[in-house]
Short mmCIF file of C-alpha atoms and ligand atoms in Angstrom, two decimals:
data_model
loop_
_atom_site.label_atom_id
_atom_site.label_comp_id
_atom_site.label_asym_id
_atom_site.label_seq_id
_atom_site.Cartn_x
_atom_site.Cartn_y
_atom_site.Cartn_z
CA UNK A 12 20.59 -6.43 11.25
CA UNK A 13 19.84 -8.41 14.24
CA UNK A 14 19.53 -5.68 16.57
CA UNK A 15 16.83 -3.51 14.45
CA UNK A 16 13.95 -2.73 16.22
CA UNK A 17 10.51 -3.71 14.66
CA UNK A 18 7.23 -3.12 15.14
CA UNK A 19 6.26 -6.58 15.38
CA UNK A 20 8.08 -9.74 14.67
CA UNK A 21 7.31 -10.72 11.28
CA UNK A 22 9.58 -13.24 9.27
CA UNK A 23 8.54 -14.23 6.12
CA UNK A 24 9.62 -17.56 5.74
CA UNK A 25 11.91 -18.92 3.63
CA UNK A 26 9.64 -20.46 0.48
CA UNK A 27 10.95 -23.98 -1.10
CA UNK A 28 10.71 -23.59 -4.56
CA UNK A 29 9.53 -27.09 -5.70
CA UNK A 30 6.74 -26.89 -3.12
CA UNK A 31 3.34 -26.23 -3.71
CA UNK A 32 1.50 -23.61 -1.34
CA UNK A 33 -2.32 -23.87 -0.11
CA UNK A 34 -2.63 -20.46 -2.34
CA UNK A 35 -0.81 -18.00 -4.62
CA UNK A 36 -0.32 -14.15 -5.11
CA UNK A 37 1.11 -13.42 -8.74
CA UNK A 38 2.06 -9.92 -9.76
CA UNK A 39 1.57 -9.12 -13.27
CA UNK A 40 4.41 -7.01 -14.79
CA UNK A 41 2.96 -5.81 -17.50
CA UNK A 42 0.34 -4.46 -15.64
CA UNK A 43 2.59 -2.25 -13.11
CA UNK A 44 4.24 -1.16 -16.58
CA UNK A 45 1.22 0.14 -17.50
CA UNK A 46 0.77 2.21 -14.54
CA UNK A 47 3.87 3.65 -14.46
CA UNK A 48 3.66 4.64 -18.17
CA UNK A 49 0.49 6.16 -17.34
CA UNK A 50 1.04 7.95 -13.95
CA UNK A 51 4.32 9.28 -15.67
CA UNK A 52 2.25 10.89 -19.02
CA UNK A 53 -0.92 12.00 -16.28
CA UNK A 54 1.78 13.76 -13.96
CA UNK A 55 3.95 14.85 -16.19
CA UNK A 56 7.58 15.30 -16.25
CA UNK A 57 8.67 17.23 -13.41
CA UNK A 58 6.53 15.45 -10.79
CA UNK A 59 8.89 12.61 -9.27
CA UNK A 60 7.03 9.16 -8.24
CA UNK A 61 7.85 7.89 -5.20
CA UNK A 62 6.48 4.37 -5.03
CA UNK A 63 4.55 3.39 -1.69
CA UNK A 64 5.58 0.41 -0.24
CA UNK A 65 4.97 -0.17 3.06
CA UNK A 66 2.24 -2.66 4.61
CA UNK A 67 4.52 -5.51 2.60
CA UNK A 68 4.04 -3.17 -0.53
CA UNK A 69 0.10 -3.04 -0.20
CA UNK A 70 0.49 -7.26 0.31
CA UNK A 71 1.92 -7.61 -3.07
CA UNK A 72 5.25 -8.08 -1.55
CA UNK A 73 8.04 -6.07 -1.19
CA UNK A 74 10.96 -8.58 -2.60
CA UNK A 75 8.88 -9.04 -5.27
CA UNK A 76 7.27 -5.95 -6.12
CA UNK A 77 10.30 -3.32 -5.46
CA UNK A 78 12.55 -4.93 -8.31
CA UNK A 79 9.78 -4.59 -11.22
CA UNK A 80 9.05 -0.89 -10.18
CA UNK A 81 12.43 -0.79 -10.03
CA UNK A 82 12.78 -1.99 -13.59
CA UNK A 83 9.72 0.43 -14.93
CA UNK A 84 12.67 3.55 -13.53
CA UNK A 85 11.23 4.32 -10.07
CA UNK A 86 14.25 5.25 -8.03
CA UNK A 87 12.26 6.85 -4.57
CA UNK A 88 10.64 4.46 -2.48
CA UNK A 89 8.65 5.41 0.77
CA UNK A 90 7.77 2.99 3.64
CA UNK A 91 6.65 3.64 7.37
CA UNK A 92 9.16 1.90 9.50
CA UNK A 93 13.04 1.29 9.41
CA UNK A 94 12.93 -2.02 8.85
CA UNK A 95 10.37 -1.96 5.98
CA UNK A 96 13.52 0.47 4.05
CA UNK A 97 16.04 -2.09 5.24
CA UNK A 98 13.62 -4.55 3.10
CA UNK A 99 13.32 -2.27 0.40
CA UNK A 100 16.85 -1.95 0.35
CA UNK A 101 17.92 -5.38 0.44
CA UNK A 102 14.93 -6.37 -2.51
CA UNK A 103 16.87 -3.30 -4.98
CA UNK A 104 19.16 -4.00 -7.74
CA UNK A 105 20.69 -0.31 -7.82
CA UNK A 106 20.71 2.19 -5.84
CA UNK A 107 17.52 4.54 -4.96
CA UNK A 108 16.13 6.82 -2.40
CA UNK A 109 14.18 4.98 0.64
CA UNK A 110 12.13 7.18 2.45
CA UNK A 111 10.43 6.33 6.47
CA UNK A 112 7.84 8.15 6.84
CA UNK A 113 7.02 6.78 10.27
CA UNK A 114 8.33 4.74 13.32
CA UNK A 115 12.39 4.89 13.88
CA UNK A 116 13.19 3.18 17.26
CA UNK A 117 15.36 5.86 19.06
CA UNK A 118 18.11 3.01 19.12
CA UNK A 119 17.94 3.10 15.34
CA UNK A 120 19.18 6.54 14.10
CA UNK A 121 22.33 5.60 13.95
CA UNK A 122 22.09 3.07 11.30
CA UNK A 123 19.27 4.94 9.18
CA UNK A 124 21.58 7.87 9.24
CA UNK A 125 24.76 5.59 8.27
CA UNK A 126 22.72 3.74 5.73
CA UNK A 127 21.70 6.64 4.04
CA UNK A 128 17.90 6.24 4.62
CA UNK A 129 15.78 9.12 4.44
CA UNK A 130 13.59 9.65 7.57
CA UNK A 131 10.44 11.88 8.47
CA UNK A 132 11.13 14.23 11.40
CA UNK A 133 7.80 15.08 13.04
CA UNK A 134 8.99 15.08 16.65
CA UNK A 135 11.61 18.22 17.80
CA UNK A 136 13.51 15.31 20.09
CA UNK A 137 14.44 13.21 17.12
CA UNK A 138 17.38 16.18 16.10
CA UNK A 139 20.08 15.51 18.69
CA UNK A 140 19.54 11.66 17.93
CA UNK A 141 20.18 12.33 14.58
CA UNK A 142 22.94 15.13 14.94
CA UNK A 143 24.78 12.37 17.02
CA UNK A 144 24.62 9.82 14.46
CA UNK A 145 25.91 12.00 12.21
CA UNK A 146 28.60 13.04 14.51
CA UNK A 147 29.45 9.17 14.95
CA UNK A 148 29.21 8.07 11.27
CA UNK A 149 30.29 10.88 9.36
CA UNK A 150 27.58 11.27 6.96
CA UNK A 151 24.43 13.95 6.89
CA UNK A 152 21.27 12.91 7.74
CA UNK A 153 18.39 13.33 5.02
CA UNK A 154 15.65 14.26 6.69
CA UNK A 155 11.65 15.71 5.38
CA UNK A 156 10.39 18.07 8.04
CA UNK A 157 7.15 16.75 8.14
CA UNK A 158 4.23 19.52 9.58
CA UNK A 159 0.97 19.46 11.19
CA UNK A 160 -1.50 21.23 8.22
CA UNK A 161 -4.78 19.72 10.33
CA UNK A 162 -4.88 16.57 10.17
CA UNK A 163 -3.58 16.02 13.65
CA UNK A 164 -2.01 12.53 13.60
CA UNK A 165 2.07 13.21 13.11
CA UNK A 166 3.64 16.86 11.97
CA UNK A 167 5.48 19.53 13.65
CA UNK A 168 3.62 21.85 15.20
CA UNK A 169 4.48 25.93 14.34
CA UNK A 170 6.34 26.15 17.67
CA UNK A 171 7.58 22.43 17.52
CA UNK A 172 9.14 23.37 14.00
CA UNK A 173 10.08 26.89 15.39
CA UNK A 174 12.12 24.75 17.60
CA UNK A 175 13.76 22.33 15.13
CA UNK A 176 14.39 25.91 13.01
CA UNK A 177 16.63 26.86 15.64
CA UNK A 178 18.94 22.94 16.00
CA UNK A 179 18.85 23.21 12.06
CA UNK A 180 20.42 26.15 12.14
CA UNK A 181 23.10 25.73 15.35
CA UNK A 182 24.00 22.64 13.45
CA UNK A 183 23.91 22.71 9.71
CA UNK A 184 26.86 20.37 8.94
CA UNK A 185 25.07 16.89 10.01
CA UNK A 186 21.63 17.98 7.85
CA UNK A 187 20.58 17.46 4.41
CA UNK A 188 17.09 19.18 4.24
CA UNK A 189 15.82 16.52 1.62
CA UNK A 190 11.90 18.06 1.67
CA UNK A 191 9.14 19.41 3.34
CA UNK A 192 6.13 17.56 3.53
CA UNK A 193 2.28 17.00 5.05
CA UNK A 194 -0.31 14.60 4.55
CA UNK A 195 -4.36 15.17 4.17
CA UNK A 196 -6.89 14.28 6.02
CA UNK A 197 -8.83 12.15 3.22
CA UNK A 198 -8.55 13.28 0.08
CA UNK A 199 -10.44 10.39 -1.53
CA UNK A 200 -14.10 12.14 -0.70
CA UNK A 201 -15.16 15.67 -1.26
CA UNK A 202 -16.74 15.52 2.13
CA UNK A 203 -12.99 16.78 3.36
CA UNK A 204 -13.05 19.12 0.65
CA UNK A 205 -12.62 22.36 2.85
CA UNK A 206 -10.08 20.76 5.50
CA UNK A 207 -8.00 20.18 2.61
CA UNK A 208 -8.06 23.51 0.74
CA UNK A 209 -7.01 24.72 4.51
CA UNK A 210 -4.10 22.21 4.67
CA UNK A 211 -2.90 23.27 1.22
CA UNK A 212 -2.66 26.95 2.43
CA UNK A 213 -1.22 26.03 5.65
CA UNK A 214 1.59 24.12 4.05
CA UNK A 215 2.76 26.69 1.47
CA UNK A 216 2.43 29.68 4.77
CA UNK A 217 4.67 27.49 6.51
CA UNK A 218 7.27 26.88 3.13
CA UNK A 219 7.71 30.76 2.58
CA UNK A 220 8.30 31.22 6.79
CA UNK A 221 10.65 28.40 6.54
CA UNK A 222 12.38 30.54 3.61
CA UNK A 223 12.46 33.29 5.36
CA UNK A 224 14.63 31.68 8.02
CA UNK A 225 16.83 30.56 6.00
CA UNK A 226 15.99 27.40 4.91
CA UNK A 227 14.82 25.65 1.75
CA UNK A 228 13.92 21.73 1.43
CA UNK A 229 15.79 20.39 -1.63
CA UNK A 230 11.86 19.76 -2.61
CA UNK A 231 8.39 19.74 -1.55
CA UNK A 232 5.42 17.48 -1.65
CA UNK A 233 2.11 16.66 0.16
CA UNK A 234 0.06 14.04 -2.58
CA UNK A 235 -0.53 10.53 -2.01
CA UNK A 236 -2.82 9.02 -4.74
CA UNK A 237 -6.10 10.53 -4.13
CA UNK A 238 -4.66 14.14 -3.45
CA UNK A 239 -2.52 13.89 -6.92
CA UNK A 240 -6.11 13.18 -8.94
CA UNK A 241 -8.47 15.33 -6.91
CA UNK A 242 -6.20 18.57 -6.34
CA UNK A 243 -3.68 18.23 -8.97
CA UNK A 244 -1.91 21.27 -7.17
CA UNK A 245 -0.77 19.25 -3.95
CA UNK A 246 1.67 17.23 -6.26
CA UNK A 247 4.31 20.04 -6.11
CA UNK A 248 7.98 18.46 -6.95
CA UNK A 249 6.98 14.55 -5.68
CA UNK A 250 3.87 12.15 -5.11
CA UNK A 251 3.94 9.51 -2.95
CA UNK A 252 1.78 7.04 -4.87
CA UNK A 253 0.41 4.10 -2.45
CA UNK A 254 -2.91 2.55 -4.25
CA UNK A 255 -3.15 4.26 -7.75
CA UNK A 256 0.04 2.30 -9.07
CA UNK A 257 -0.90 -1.45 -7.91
CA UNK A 258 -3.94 -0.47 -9.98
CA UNK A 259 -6.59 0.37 -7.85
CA UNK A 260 -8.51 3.78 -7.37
CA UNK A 261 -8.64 5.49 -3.93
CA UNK A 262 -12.67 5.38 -4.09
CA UNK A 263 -15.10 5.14 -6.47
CA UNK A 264 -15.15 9.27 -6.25
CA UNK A 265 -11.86 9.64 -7.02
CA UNK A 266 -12.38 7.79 -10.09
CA UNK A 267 -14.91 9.64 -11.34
CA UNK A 268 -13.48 12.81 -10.59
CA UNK A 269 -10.59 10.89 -12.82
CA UNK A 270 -13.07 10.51 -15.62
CA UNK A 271 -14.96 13.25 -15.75
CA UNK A 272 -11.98 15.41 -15.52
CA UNK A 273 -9.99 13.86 -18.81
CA UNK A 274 -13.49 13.33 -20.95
CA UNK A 275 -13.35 9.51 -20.79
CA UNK A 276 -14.60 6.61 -19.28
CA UNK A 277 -11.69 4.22 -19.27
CA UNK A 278 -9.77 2.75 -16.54
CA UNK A 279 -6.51 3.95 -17.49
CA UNK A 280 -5.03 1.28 -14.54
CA UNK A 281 -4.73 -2.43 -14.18
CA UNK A 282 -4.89 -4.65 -10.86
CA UNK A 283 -1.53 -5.94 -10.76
CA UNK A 284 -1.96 -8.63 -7.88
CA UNK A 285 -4.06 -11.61 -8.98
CA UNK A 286 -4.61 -14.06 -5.45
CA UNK A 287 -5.47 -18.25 -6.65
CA UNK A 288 -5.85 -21.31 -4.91
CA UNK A 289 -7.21 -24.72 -5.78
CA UNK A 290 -9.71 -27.03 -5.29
CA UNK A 291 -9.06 -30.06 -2.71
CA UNK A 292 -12.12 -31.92 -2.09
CA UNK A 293 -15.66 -32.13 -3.60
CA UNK A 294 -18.32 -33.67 -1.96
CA UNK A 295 -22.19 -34.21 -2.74
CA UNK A 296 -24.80 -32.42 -0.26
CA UNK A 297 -28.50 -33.81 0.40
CA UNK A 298 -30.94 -31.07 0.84
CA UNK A 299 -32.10 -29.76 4.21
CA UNK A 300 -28.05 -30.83 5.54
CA UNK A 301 -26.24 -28.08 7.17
CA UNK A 302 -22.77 -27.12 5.69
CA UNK A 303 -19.81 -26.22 7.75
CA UNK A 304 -19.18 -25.25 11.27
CA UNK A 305 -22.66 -24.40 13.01
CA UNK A 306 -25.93 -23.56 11.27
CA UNK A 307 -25.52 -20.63 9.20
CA UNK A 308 -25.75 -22.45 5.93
CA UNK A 309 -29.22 -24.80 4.97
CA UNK A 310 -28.67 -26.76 2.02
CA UNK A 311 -32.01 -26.20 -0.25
CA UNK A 312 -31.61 -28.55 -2.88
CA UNK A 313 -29.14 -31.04 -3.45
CA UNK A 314 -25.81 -29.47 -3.96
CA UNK A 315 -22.37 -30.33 -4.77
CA UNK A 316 -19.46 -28.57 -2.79
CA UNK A 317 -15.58 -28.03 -2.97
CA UNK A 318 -13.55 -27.53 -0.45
CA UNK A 319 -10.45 -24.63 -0.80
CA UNK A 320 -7.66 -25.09 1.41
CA UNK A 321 -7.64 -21.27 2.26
CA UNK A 322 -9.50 -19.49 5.15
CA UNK A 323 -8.89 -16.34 7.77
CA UNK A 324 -5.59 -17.40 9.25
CA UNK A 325 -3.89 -17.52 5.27
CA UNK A 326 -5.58 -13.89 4.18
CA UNK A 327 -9.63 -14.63 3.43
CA UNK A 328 -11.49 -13.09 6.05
CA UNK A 329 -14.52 -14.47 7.75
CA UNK A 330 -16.24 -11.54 7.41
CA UNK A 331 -16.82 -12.93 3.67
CA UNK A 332 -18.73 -16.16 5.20
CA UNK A 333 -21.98 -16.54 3.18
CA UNK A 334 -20.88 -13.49 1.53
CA UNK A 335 -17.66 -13.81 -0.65
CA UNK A 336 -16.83 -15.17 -4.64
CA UNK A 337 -14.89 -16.94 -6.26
CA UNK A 338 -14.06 -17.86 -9.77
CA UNK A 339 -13.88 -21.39 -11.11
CA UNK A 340 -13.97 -22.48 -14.54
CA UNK A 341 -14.90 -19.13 -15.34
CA UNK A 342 -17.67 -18.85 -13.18
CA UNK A 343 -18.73 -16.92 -10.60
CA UNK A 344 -20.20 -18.46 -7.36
CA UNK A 345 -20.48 -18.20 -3.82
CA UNK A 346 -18.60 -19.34 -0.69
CA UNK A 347 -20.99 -21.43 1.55
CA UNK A 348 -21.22 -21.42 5.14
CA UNK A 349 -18.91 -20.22 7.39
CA UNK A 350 -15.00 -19.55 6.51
CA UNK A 351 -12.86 -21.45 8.27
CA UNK A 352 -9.14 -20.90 9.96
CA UNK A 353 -7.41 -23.04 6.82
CA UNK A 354 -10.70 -23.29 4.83
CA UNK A 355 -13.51 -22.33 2.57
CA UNK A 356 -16.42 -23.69 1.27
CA UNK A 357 -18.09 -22.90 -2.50
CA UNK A 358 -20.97 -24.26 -4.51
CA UNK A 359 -20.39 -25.80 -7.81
CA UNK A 360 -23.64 -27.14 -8.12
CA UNK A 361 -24.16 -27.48 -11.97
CA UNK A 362 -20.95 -27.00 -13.37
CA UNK A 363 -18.87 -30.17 -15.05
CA UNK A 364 -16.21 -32.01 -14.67
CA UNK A 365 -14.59 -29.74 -11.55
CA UNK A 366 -11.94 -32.06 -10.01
CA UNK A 367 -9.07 -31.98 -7.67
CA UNK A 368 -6.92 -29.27 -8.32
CA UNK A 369 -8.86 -26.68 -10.57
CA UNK A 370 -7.97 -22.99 -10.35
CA UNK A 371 -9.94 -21.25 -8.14
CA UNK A 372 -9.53 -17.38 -8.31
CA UNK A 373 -9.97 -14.96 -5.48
CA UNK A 374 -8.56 -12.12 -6.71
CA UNK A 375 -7.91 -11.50 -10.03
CA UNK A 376 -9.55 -12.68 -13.76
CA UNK A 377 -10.18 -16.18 -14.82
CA UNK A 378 -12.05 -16.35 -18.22
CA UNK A 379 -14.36 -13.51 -18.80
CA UNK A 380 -14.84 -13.03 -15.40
CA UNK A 381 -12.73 -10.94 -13.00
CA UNK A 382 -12.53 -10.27 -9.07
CA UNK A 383 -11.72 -7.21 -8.14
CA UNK A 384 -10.56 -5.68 -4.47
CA UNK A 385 -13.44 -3.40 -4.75
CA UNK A 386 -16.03 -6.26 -4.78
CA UNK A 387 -14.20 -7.88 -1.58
CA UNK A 388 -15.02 -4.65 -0.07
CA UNK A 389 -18.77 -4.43 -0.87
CA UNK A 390 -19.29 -7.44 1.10
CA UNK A 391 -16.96 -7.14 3.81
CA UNK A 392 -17.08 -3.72 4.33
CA UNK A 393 -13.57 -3.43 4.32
CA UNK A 394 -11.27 -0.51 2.47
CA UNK A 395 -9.22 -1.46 -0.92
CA UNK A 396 -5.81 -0.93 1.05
CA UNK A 397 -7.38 -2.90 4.10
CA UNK A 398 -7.90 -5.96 1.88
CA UNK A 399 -4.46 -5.90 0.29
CA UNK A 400 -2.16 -4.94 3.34
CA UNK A 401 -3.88 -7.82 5.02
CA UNK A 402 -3.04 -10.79 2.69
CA UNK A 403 -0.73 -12.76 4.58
CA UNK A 404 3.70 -12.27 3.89
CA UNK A 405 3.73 -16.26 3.88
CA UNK A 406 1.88 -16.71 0.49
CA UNK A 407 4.29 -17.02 -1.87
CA UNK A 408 4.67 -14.39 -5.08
CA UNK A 409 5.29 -14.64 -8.27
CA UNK A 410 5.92 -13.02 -11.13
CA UNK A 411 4.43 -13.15 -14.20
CA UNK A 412 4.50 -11.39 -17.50
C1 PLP B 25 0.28 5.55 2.72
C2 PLP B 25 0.74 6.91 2.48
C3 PLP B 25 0.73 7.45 1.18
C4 PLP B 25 0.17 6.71 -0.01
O1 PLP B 25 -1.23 6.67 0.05
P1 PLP B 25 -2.10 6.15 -1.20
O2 PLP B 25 -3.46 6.60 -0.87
O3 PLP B 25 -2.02 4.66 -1.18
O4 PLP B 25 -1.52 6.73 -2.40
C5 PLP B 25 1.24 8.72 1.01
N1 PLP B 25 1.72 9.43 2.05
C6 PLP B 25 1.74 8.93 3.31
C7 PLP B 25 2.29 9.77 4.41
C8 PLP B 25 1.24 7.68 3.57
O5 PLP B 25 1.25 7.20 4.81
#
């Protein structure tokens, strides 16, 4: 694999078991269970999952998070880049469908094509590529015609498709025409409502004039997440389902369209990432003092402090200086001062016996009390996927029941 082409160099580094990191990501497989189980019964049958993966599985972790999905029976995983599916690939125990629904480097068709990786098309130029790596290895290439519908970023155009309509055709031994497929423009807020009725239409116009030329997609789909709860139409034979099955609603909109549309007001979803660190110093603060770098936090009464040995460079972003909480001994309170490259800052003033090495929760539940994504985003104004995608490949995973 050393010649792949990447998008940028990222190695995640080989973790030593016996060691002890400055924090920890744990993935909670009882909770992805119960999403499956209950995207399967709200879908139904005949809709296929494919699980979204890419962004280092939402930051959960591909080699970690492909093999439980893998184990709750999801057999179609979709990623943006080559060498995200190569990961996905190397992380499975069996064999299922990988799906790039982005970047290829030209240079790289050959080996998606011999490695039986399914690819979006969404540029006419990428054919002949493909036709001669099929030429050279033998096998078809699987490929999703991917259209423009309006929301402008990647898709064949009419006359781009019109032209990949005609190679299709002129050359319809090195093709497997695995689906046809589109992506809206924000489905997560009604505010896009109209665009999307207008993509919908656009998509099935341009299915029945594919048919008429001749060719059919083995199947079709257009959902990610927010589309498959908001216009339960879009998810056709396949969803790709990014945020919804790590447990976490597109936007609060989407979950109240959820509940209002199935009479309830339960979360049928749980968070299955959970993000900890511990405590490393603690340290007594006279009032009036100034904490951390700078001025931006005035001690008011005497206060006691403890320092966490995690900051912006390992995932917690500055952005959440003054701002952000954490759990510790099952209690809420607030970082102090400014966040640092390898550390934070909280208050424990008034709670006992805290020493060296106590839990501290960023993500997740300790207690009675939980963290959630959705409160990281409140204060640092940041999207649920932005949060997750960012936490850093080097903090190590694990898995837990
Ligand atoms: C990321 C992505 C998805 C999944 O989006 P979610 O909102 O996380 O479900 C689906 N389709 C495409 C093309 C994507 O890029």
């Amino acid at each position: 694999m050393a010649n792949l082409h990447v998008p940028m160099i990222s190695k995640t580094q080989e973790q030593n078991q016996s060691l002890h990191y400055p924090s920890v990501i744990e993935l909670s497989k009882s909770a992805l269970e119960n999403n499956f189980r209950f995207l399967r019964e709200y879908y139904g049958e005949d809709v296929r999952i494919s699980s979204v993966v890419k962004a280092n599985a939402y930051g959960h972790g591909i080699s970690h998070f492909v093999p439980i999905a893998e184990s709750c029976g999801i057999d179609h995983f979709s990623v943006f880049s080559l060498d995200e599916a190569v990961q996905v690939r190397s992380a499975l125990r069996n064999h299922a469908d990988v799906m790039v629904m982005g970047w290829i480097d030209p240079a790289d068709y050959e080996m998606a094509v011999a490695d039986e990786y399914e690819f979006y098309v969404f540029e006419p130029e990428v054919l002949p590529l493909a036709i001669e790596a099929s030429k050279k290895t033998g096998k078809k290439a699987k490929i999703h015609l991917e259209i423009e519908t309006g929301m402008n970023r990647t898709g064949l155009t009419s006359v781009e498709l019109r032209a990949c309509v005609k190679i299709l055709k002129q050359n319809p031994d090195n093709f497997i025409i695995r689906g046809l497929c589109t992506h809206y423009a924000g489905a997560e807020s009604i505010s896009n409502y109209f665009r999307i009725q207008k993509q919908y239409k656009n998509y099935n116009r341009t299915y029945k004039w594919l048919a008429r030329q001749g060719i059919v997609p083995d199947i079709m789909h257009t959902a990610c997440s927010a589309a498959s709860v908001a216009y339960p139409k879009t998810r056709m034979d396949m969803v790709r389902v990014g945020i919804l099955q790590y447990g976490f609603w597109p936007s609060p909109e989407t979950f109240i369209y959820y509940t209002h549309g199935n009479h309830t007001n339960q979360n049928p979803l749980s968070h299955v990432i959970s993000w900890k660190s511990s405590l490393m110093s603690i340290k007594n603060v006279k009032s009036g003092e100034f904490v951390s770098y700078g001025t931006t936090y005035l001690a008011k009464q005497d206060m006691t402090i403890a320092i966490i040995p995690t900051g912006y460079s390992t995932g917690y972003s500055r952005s959440l200086s003054n701002q952000g909480r954490v759990l510790i001994h099952g209690q809420r309170v607030g970082v102090v001062g400014m966040v640092n490259m390898n550390m934070l800052i909280i208050d424990i003033t008034g709670i006992e016996e805290v020493k060296i090495g106590d839990e501290v929760v960023f993500i997740g539940d300790q207690g009675e009390q939980d963290i959630t994504v959705a409160s990281f985003v409140e204060f640092s104004d940041q999207l649920n996927y932005e949060v997750l995608a960012r936490l850093p490949q080097n903090i190590p995973r694990v898995i837990v029941e």
